[in-house]
Amino acid sequence: QVQLVESGGGLVQAGGSLRLSCAVSGRTFSSYAMGWFRQAPGKEREFVGAVSWSTGSTYYPDSVKGRFTISRDNAKNTVYLQLNSLKPEDTAVYYCAAARATKVITLYTEYDYWGQGTQVTVSS
């Protein structure tokens, strides 16, 4: 069992950047998928990227490809989501998630552990 804590959210102007952090603690395994999701009020939870903890391989949906970047720091047990060229439609609560896996996972139903979320607001 693991615990996840997000941080780094805030208010930013359109076109600006933000870096979100997800600190991982507790019991972990050698093979883990780490994912980022977002959810706006009244909207479905949306996948925005994932990384393999062990290999560093990443995957992004077309909606954020070229703007968002996921990285991880094994020594700090932390996963990052770099948000660039932000748009008002990116406004949402952003969550990190973890699951035992040998490759990246894009479906939220396949993740086992979730953080509390951090609010990102992009103004026009």
PDB file of C-alpha atoms in Angstrom:
ATOM      1  CA  GLN A   1       0.000   0.000   0.000  1.00  0.00           C
ATOM      2  CA  VAL A   2       1.261   3.472  -0.896  1.00  0.00           C
ATOM      3  CA  GLN A   3       0.313   7.062  -0.119  1.00  0.00           C
ATOM      4  CA  LEU A   4       0.334   9.904  -2.646  1.00  0.00           C
ATOM      5  CA  VAL A   5       0.347  13.649  -1.935  1.00  0.00           C
ATOM      6  CA  GLU A   6       0.045  16.240  -4.720  1.00  0.00           C
ATOM      7  CA  SER A   7       1.258  19.825  -4.515  1.00  0.00           C
ATOM      8  CA  GLY A   8       2.155  22.750  -6.774  1.00  0.00           C
ATOM      9  CA  GLY A   9      -1.262  23.848  -8.005  1.00  0.00           C
ATOM     10  CA  GLY A  10      -2.340  27.462  -8.174  1.00  0.00           C
ATOM     11  CA  LEU A  11      -3.545  30.326 -10.353  1.00  0.00           C
ATOM     12  CA  VAL A  12      -1.731  31.052 -13.606  1.00  0.00           C
ATOM     13  CA  GLN A  13      -2.406  33.153 -16.716  1.00  0.00           C
ATOM     14  CA  ALA A  14      -3.139  31.552 -20.071  1.00  0.00           C
ATOM     15  CA  GLY A  15       0.124  30.630 -21.771  1.00  0.00           C
ATOM     16  CA  GLY A  16       1.907  30.220 -18.457  1.00  0.00           C
ATOM     17  CA  SER A  17       3.499  27.191 -16.818  1.00  0.00           C
ATOM     18  CA  LEU A  18       3.166  25.219 -13.613  1.00  0.00           C
ATOM     19  CA  ARG A  19       4.888  22.154 -12.158  1.00  0.00           C
ATOM     20  CA  LEU A  20       2.910  19.707 -10.059  1.00  0.00           C
ATOM     21  CA  SER A  21       4.553  17.238  -7.681  1.00  0.00           C
ATOM     22  CA  CYS A  22       3.380  13.877  -6.387  1.00  0.00           C
ATOM     23  CA  ALA A  23       5.253  12.559  -3.355  1.00  0.00           C
ATOM     24  CA  VAL A  24       5.103   8.783  -2.977  1.00  0.00           C
ATOM     25  CA  SER A  25       5.489   6.982   0.359  1.00  0.00           C
ATOM     26  CA  GLY A  26       4.679   3.636   1.943  1.00  0.00           C
ATOM     27  CA  ARG A  27       5.132   0.187   0.490  1.00  0.00           C
ATOM     28  CA  THR A  28       6.226   0.141  -3.129  1.00  0.00           C
ATOM     29  CA  PHE A  29       7.288  -2.446  -5.694  1.00  0.00           C
ATOM     30  CA  SER A  30       9.801  -2.513  -8.520  1.00  0.00           C
ATOM     31  CA  SER A  31       7.117  -2.313 -11.223  1.00  0.00           C
ATOM     32  CA  TYR A  32       4.701   0.610 -10.891  1.00  0.00           C
ATOM     33  CA  ALA A  33       2.733   2.802 -13.257  1.00  0.00           C
ATOM     34  CA  MET A  34       2.246   6.418 -12.185  1.00  0.00           C
ATOM     35  CA  GLY A  35      -0.545   8.393 -13.805  1.00  0.00           C
ATOM     36  CA  TRP A  36      -1.956  11.915 -13.815  1.00  0.00           C
ATOM     37  CA  PHE A  37      -5.651  12.703 -14.210  1.00  0.00           C
ATOM     38  CA  ARG A  38      -7.756  15.843 -13.996  1.00  0.00           C
ATOM     39  CA  GLN A  39     -11.395  16.565 -13.258  1.00  0.00           C
ATOM     40  CA  ALA A  40     -13.382  19.766 -13.672  1.00  0.00           C
ATOM     41  CA  PRO A  41     -16.770  20.322 -11.969  1.00  0.00           C
ATOM     42  CA  GLY A  42     -19.482  18.340 -13.744  1.00  0.00           C
ATOM     43  CA  LYS A  43     -16.965  16.679 -16.071  1.00  0.00           C
ATOM     44  CA  GLU A  44     -15.576  13.164 -16.398  1.00  0.00           C
ATOM     45  CA  ARG A  45     -12.173  12.285 -15.034  1.00  0.00           C
ATOM     46  CA  GLU A  46      -9.651  12.750 -17.834  1.00  0.00           C
ATOM     47  CA  PHE A  47      -6.312  11.016 -18.376  1.00  0.00           C
ATOM     48  CA  VAL A  48      -3.446  13.446 -19.012  1.00  0.00           C
ATOM     49  CA  GLY A  49      -0.348  11.236 -18.877  1.00  0.00           C
ATOM     50  CA  ALA A  50       1.479   8.302 -17.307  1.00  0.00           C
ATOM     51  CA  VAL A  51       5.008   7.054 -16.675  1.00  0.00           C
ATOM     52  CA  SER A  52       6.623   3.731 -15.838  1.00  0.00           C
ATOM     53  CA  TRP A  53       8.431   4.201 -12.529  1.00  0.00           C
ATOM     54  CA  SER A  54      11.197   1.750 -13.364  1.00  0.00           C
ATOM     55  CA  THR A  55      11.910   2.606 -17.017  1.00  0.00           C
ATOM     56  CA  GLY A  56      10.764   6.207 -17.361  1.00  0.00           C
ATOM     57  CA  SER A  57       8.644   5.458 -20.431  1.00  0.00           C
ATOM     58  CA  THR A  58       5.819   7.974 -20.847  1.00  0.00           C
ATOM     59  CA  TYR A  59       2.512   8.213 -22.665  1.00  0.00           C
ATOM     60  CA  TYR A  60       0.241  11.213 -23.328  1.00  0.00           C
ATOM     61  CA  PRO A  61      -3.156  11.736 -24.938  1.00  0.00           C
ATOM     62  CA  ASP A  62      -3.369  13.975 -27.999  1.00  0.00           C
ATOM     63  CA  SER A  63      -5.133  16.685 -26.002  1.00  0.00           C
ATOM     64  CA  VAL A  64      -1.977  17.515 -24.017  1.00  0.00           C
ATOM     65  CA  LYS A  65       0.829  16.087 -26.140  1.00  0.00           C
ATOM     66  CA  GLY A  66       3.539  18.693 -26.634  1.00  0.00           C
ATOM     67  CA  ARG A  67       2.375  20.782 -23.650  1.00  0.00           C
ATOM     68  CA  PHE A  68       2.530  18.438 -20.637  1.00  0.00           C
ATOM     69  CA  THR A  69       5.570  16.426 -19.538  1.00  0.00           C
ATOM     70  CA  ILE A  70       5.854  13.735 -16.857  1.00  0.00           C
ATOM     71  CA  SER A  71       9.123  12.915 -15.116  1.00  0.00           C
ATOM     72  CA  ARG A  72      10.185  11.044 -11.988  1.00  0.00           C
ATOM     73  CA  ASP A  73      13.000  11.274  -9.467  1.00  0.00           C
ATOM     74  CA  ASN A  74      13.742   7.866  -7.969  1.00  0.00           C
ATOM     75  CA  ALA A  75      15.942   9.278  -5.207  1.00  0.00           C
ATOM     76  CA  LYS A  76      13.177  11.629  -4.016  1.00  0.00           C
ATOM     77  CA  ASN A  77      10.279   9.210  -4.626  1.00  0.00           C
ATOM     78  CA  THR A  78       8.512  11.973  -6.513  1.00  0.00           C
ATOM     79  CA  VAL A  79       6.694  12.204  -9.846  1.00  0.00           C
ATOM     80  CA  TYR A  80       6.270  15.554 -11.606  1.00  0.00           C
ATOM     81  CA  LEU A  81       3.808  16.913 -14.125  1.00  0.00           C
ATOM     82  CA  GLN A  82       5.113  19.947 -16.014  1.00  0.00           C
ATOM     83  CA  LEU A  83       2.261  22.019 -17.439  1.00  0.00           C
ATOM     84  CA  ASN A  84       3.214  24.408 -20.250  1.00  0.00           C
ATOM     85  CA  SER A  85       1.229  26.645 -22.615  1.00  0.00           C
ATOM     86  CA  LEU A  86      -1.734  26.439 -20.276  1.00  0.00           C
ATOM     87  CA  LYS A  87      -5.240  27.206 -21.505  1.00  0.00           C
ATOM     88  CA  PRO A  88      -8.408  28.098 -19.558  1.00  0.00           C
ATOM     89  CA  GLU A  89      -9.825  24.680 -20.447  1.00  0.00           C
ATOM     90  CA  ASP A  90      -6.969  23.097 -18.472  1.00  0.00           C
ATOM     91  CA  THR A  91      -8.593  24.375 -15.269  1.00  0.00           C
ATOM     92  CA  ALA A  92      -9.351  21.374 -13.042  1.00  0.00           C
ATOM     93  CA  VAL A  93      -8.314  19.449  -9.967  1.00  0.00           C
ATOM     94  CA  TYR A  94      -5.282  17.360 -10.882  1.00  0.00           C
ATOM     95  CA  TYR A  95      -4.716  13.949  -9.288  1.00  0.00           C
ATOM     96  CA  CYS A  96      -1.818  11.531  -9.314  1.00  0.00           C
ATOM     97  CA  ALA A  97      -2.374   7.782  -9.120  1.00  0.00           C
ATOM     98  CA  ALA A  98      -0.355   4.577  -8.796  1.00  0.00           C
ATOM     99  CA  ALA A  99      -0.781   0.938  -9.784  1.00  0.00           C
ATOM    100  CA  ARG A 100       1.386  -2.144  -9.862  1.00  0.00           C
ATOM    101  CA  ALA A 101       2.124  -2.727 -13.533  1.00  0.00           C
ATOM    102  CA  THR A 102       4.880  -3.446 -16.022  1.00  0.00           C
ATOM    103  CA  LYS A 103       3.795  -0.698 -18.428  1.00  0.00           C
ATOM    104  CA  VAL A 104       1.924   2.594 -18.450  1.00  0.00           C
ATOM    105  CA  ILE A 105      -1.834   2.567 -17.753  1.00  0.00           C
ATOM    106  CA  THR A 106      -4.369   5.002 -19.216  1.00  0.00           C
ATOM    107  CA  LEU A 107      -7.632   3.816 -17.591  1.00  0.00           C
ATOM    108  CA  TYR A 108      -8.478   5.316 -14.197  1.00  0.00           C
ATOM    109  CA  THR A 109     -10.313   2.140 -13.171  1.00  0.00           C
ATOM    110  CA  GLU A 110      -7.022   0.230 -13.228  1.00  0.00           C
ATOM    111  CA  TYR A 111      -5.262   2.477 -10.706  1.00  0.00           C
ATOM    112  CA  ASP A 112      -5.241   1.407  -7.050  1.00  0.00           C
ATOM    113  CA  TYR A 113      -3.980   4.467  -5.146  1.00  0.00           C
ATOM    114  CA  TRP A 114      -4.912   8.143  -5.451  1.00  0.00           C
ATOM    115  CA  GLY A 115      -3.766  11.442  -4.024  1.00  0.00           C
ATOM    116  CA  GLN A 116      -6.053  14.172  -2.672  1.00  0.00           C
ATOM    117  CA  GLY A 117      -5.683  16.406  -5.719  1.00  0.00           C
ATOM    118  CA  THR A 118      -4.373  19.915  -6.312  1.00  0.00           C
ATOM    119  CA  GLN A 119      -6.304  22.768  -7.950  1.00  0.00           C
ATOM    120  CA  VAL A 120      -5.027  24.339 -11.171  1.00  0.00           C
ATOM    121  CA  THR A 121      -6.812  27.478 -12.365  1.00  0.00           C
ATOM    122  CA  VAL A 122      -5.915  29.147 -15.671  1.00  0.00           C
ATOM    123  CA  SER A 123      -7.212  32.670 -16.263  1.00  0.00           C
ATOM    124  CA  SER A 124      -7.898  34.248 -19.653  1.00  0.00           C
TER     125      SER A 124
END
